[in-house]
Short mmCIF file of C-alpha atoms in Angstrom, two decimals:
data_model
loop_
_atom_site.label_atom_id
_atom_site.label_comp_id
_atom_site.label_asym_id
_atom_site.label_seq_id
_atom_site.Cartn_x
_atom_site.Cartn_y
_atom_site.Cartn_z
CA LEU A 1 4.95 23.01 -14.01
CA GLY A 2 2.18 23.90 -16.44
CA GLY A 3 2.05 27.61 -17.14
CA VAL A 4 5.60 28.31 -15.98
CA ALA A 5 7.55 30.38 -18.49
CA GLU A 6 10.18 28.49 -20.45
CA GLY A 7 13.63 29.05 -18.97
CA THR A 8 12.35 29.50 -15.41
CA ARG A 9 11.57 25.84 -14.71
CA PRO A 10 13.81 24.04 -12.19
CA ARG A 11 16.45 22.00 -13.98
CA LEU A 12 16.56 18.41 -12.72
CA THR A 13 19.35 16.09 -13.78
CA PRO A 14 20.05 12.40 -13.01
CA MET A 15 22.29 13.67 -10.19
CA HIS A 16 19.34 15.39 -8.47
CA ILE A 17 17.93 12.72 -6.14
CA THR A 18 15.53 13.06 -3.22
CA TYR A 19 14.43 10.31 -0.86
CA SER A 20 12.60 9.73 2.40
CA PRO A 21 14.23 7.22 4.80
CA ASN A 22 11.48 4.82 5.81
CA VAL A 23 10.85 1.72 7.85
CA PHE A 24 8.77 -1.19 6.56
CA VAL A 25 6.25 -2.59 9.07
CA PRO A 26 4.26 -5.58 7.72
CA LEU A 27 1.44 -5.83 10.25
CA SER A 28 0.21 -9.12 8.82
CA THR A 29 1.17 -11.62 6.13
CA ALA A 30 -2.30 -13.19 6.10
CA CYS A 31 -4.31 -12.67 2.92
CA THR A 32 -7.57 -14.02 1.51
CA GLU A 33 -6.20 -14.08 -2.02
CA ALA A 34 -3.56 -16.11 -3.84
CA CYS A 35 -1.74 -14.28 -6.63
CA ALA A 36 0.36 -16.69 -8.68
CA TYR A 37 3.56 -14.67 -8.18
CA CYS A 38 3.20 -13.75 -4.48
CA VAL A 39 5.90 -14.66 -1.93
CA PHE A 40 4.46 -12.47 0.85
CA ARG A 41 1.22 -14.30 1.69
CA PHE A 42 1.67 -16.30 4.90
CA SER A 43 5.43 -15.93 4.66
CA ASN A 44 5.28 -16.31 8.45
CA ARG A 45 2.53 -18.86 9.17
CA GLU A 46 3.48 -19.22 12.84
CA HIS A 47 3.06 -15.49 13.52
CA PRO A 48 0.72 -14.05 10.84
CA VAL A 49 0.20 -10.83 12.84
CA LEU A 50 3.00 -8.61 14.12
CA PRO A 51 2.52 -8.18 17.91
CA PRO A 52 2.11 -4.63 19.29
CA GLU A 53 5.37 -4.77 21.22
CA ILE A 54 7.26 -5.60 18.01
CA VAL A 55 5.54 -2.72 16.21
CA LEU A 56 6.58 -0.28 18.95
CA ARG A 57 10.14 -1.63 19.08
CA THR A 58 10.44 -1.31 15.28
CA LEU A 59 9.19 2.29 15.32
CA ASP A 60 11.61 3.21 18.10
CA GLN A 61 14.51 1.68 16.17
CA ALA A 62 13.41 3.58 13.06
CA CYS A 63 13.51 6.87 14.95
CA ARG A 64 17.01 6.18 16.21
CA ALA A 65 18.07 5.32 12.65
CA GLY A 66 16.82 8.66 11.34
CA CYS A 67 13.75 7.46 9.45
CA THR A 68 11.03 9.96 8.60
CA GLU A 69 8.31 7.64 7.26
CA ALA A 70 6.69 4.36 8.34
CA LEU A 71 5.22 2.08 5.65
CA PHE A 72 2.48 -0.17 7.04
CA THR A 73 1.16 -3.09 5.00
CA HIS A 74 -1.00 -6.15 5.43
CA GLY A 75 -2.64 -8.67 3.13
CA GLN A 76 -6.13 -8.36 1.67
CA ASP A 77 -8.80 -8.75 4.42
CA PRO A 78 -6.42 -10.50 6.85
CA ASP A 79 -8.90 -10.55 9.73
CA HIS A 80 -11.07 -12.96 7.75
CA HIS A 81 -8.68 -15.61 9.12
CA PRO A 82 -9.77 -16.92 12.57
CA GLN A 83 -6.19 -16.96 13.91
CA VAL A 84 -5.73 -13.29 13.00
CA ARG A 85 -9.07 -12.27 14.51
CA SER A 86 -8.40 -14.08 17.77
CA ARG A 87 -5.02 -12.42 18.20
CA LEU A 88 -6.36 -8.96 17.42
CA HIS A 89 -9.21 -9.41 19.90
CA ALA A 90 -6.78 -10.66 22.55
CA TRP A 91 -4.78 -7.45 22.10
CA GLY A 92 -7.93 -5.31 22.36
CA PHE A 93 -8.42 -4.48 18.66
CA GLN A 94 -11.74 -4.92 16.89
CA ASP A 95 -10.24 -5.55 13.46
CA MET A 96 -7.17 -4.97 11.32
CA THR A 97 -8.21 -1.43 10.40
CA THR A 98 -8.34 -0.53 14.10
CA TYR A 99 -4.91 -2.09 14.59
CA LEU A 100 -3.54 -0.19 11.60
CA ILE A 101 -4.92 3.10 12.94
CA TRP A 102 -3.26 2.43 16.31
CA ALA A 103 0.06 1.73 14.60
CA CYS A 104 -0.22 4.98 12.61
CA GLU A 105 -0.96 6.93 15.79
CA GLU A 106 2.13 5.44 17.43
CA ALA A 107 4.19 6.43 14.40
CA LEU A 108 2.89 10.00 14.58
CA LYS A 109 3.79 10.20 18.27
CA ARG A 110 7.38 9.48 17.24
CA GLY A 111 7.42 12.01 14.43
CA LEU A 112 7.15 9.40 11.67
CA LEU A 113 4.81 10.00 8.71
CA PRO A 114 2.53 6.97 8.23
CA HIS A 115 2.04 5.61 4.70
CA VAL A 116 -0.41 2.71 4.46
CA ASN A 117 -1.02 -0.04 1.89
CA PRO A 118 -4.22 -1.62 3.27
CA GLY A 119 -5.35 -3.42 0.13
CA VAL A 120 -8.80 -2.72 -1.26
CA VAL A 121 -10.91 -1.14 1.49
CA ASN A 122 -14.28 0.59 1.58
CA ALA A 123 -15.01 4.31 1.98
CA HIS A 124 -15.67 4.02 5.72
CA GLN A 125 -12.32 2.35 6.35
CA LEU A 126 -10.48 4.84 4.17
CA LEU A 127 -12.11 7.79 5.94
CA ARG A 128 -11.01 6.39 9.30
CA LEU A 129 -7.46 5.97 8.03
CA LYS A 130 -7.39 9.45 6.48
CA GLU A 131 -7.30 10.99 9.96
CA VAL A 132 -3.96 9.37 10.85
CA ILE A 133 -1.98 9.01 7.61
CA ALA A 134 0.18 11.18 5.41
CA SER A 135 -0.57 9.09 2.31
CA ALA A 136 -1.83 5.73 1.12
CA GLY A 137 -1.15 3.35 -1.72
CA LEU A 138 -2.45 0.48 -3.82
CA MET A 139 -0.67 -1.01 -6.80
CA LEU A 140 -2.92 -1.01 -9.83
CA GLU A 141 -0.59 -3.75 -11.19
CA THR A 142 -2.36 -3.96 -14.57
CA THR A 143 -5.64 -3.24 -16.29
CA ALA A 144 -5.52 -6.59 -18.11
CA GLU A 145 -7.38 -9.72 -17.05
CA LEU A 146 -4.56 -12.21 -16.38
CA PRO A 147 -4.33 -15.86 -15.23
CA ALA A 148 -2.02 -14.71 -12.40
CA HIS A 149 -5.02 -13.01 -10.77
CA GLN A 150 -7.60 -15.78 -11.16
CA ALA A 151 -7.64 -16.47 -7.39
CA SER A 152 -7.56 -12.78 -6.46
CA PRO A 153 -10.92 -10.97 -6.80
CA SER A 154 -9.51 -7.68 -5.52
CA LYS A 155 -7.09 -7.63 -8.46
CA THR A 156 -9.97 -7.20 -10.92
CA PRO A 157 -8.99 -4.01 -12.80
CA ALA A 158 -12.34 -2.30 -12.20
CA VAL A 159 -12.01 -2.90 -8.45
CA ARG A 160 -8.50 -1.45 -8.30
CA LEU A 161 -9.43 1.58 -10.41
CA SER A 162 -12.48 2.20 -8.22
CA MET A 163 -10.23 2.22 -5.13
CA LEU A 164 -7.86 4.73 -6.76
CA ALA A 165 -10.81 6.94 -7.68
CA LEU A 166 -12.19 6.72 -4.13
CA ALA A 167 -8.87 7.93 -2.72
CA GLY A 168 -9.00 10.81 -5.19
CA ARG A 169 -12.49 11.84 -4.14
CA LEU A 170 -11.35 11.77 -0.51
CA ARG A 171 -8.29 13.87 -1.41
CA ILE A 172 -5.77 11.37 -0.09
CA PRO A 173 -2.23 11.57 -1.55
CA PHE A 174 -1.79 8.24 -3.27
CA THR A 175 0.93 5.93 -4.58
CA THR A 176 0.19 3.35 -7.23
CA GLY A 177 2.06 1.47 -9.92
CA LEU A 178 2.44 -1.44 -12.31
CA LEU A 179 3.88 -4.91 -11.92
CA ILE A 180 6.10 -5.81 -14.84
CA GLY A 181 6.32 -9.43 -15.92
CA ILE A 182 3.07 -11.04 -14.68
CA GLY A 183 1.79 -11.90 -18.15
CA GLU A 184 0.89 -8.44 -19.42
CA THR A 185 1.80 -7.04 -22.84
CA TRP A 186 3.40 -3.70 -23.72
CA GLU A 187 -0.04 -2.51 -24.78
CA ASP A 188 -1.42 -3.50 -21.37
CA ARG A 189 1.27 -1.43 -19.65
CA VAL A 190 0.50 1.61 -21.76
CA HIS A 191 -3.21 1.26 -21.09
CA ALA A 192 -2.63 1.00 -17.34
CA LEU A 193 -0.46 4.12 -17.30
CA LEU A 194 -3.09 6.02 -19.27
CA GLU A 195 -5.72 4.99 -16.72
CA VAL A 196 -3.52 6.30 -13.89
CA ARG A 197 -3.07 9.55 -15.79
CA ARG A 198 -6.82 9.81 -16.31
CA LEU A 199 -7.47 9.45 -12.58
CA HIS A 200 -4.77 11.97 -11.69
CA GLU A 201 -6.18 14.48 -14.16
CA SER A 202 -9.56 14.05 -12.47
CA TYR A 203 -8.42 14.28 -8.84
CA GLY A 204 -4.78 15.40 -8.72
CA HIS A 205 -3.88 12.92 -5.99
CA ILE A 206 -1.31 10.53 -7.53
CA GLN A 207 2.01 11.35 -5.85
CA GLU A 208 4.08 8.43 -7.13
CA ILE A 209 3.99 5.71 -9.79
CA ILE A 210 6.07 2.60 -9.15
CA LEU A 211 7.21 0.28 -11.95
CA GLN A 212 8.06 -2.97 -10.17
CA PRO A 213 9.53 -5.94 -12.04
CA VAL A 214 8.42 -9.36 -10.83
CA VAL A 215 11.09 -12.06 -10.68
CA PRO A 216 9.52 -15.55 -10.48
CA SER A 217 10.64 -17.50 -7.42
CA ARG A 218 12.59 -20.67 -8.11
#
């Protein structure tokens, strides 16, 4: 709204709410990392990869329910696990990125906008995904070095910030955010938000910032 004359800006109140009905499609719960607070990693050890027929059935149900967006996720580098690789190959997919692209294409065929959270990926993978997505996301979580991330190399702040900057250079609309309650301080939270602002001022690609509280599992 910068540059808009005072008095002509749209007036938003707490009663002014917009939303996009979406369906959550976790393609895999396999992950090479082990964050101390995670309850998602291998939450389904018997079936760590969602079969194609389940993906298609879920997308069809989402269409009938009036959804407009499909959120696809998987763990960090899931196809490093032999069981995941063997299943993907059996279904005719070279790797998880190829499977994710297929799922996005199926969503587009049904009029659903694909949003992907693929973890930390390289420029080649992100360029491939750019052709079939409406947006992407990666939680920054924090810019502090915390014990909760000791077994998670991709959670190194410099790695996460580099991924956010890469998305900006590729002009991909991006969602990011902070986790609240993983051992960070108030100062850490402020620093992380300032880093997100810095990246958005450089590239203009941050479409959403999520503040997600973490409740330890009992």
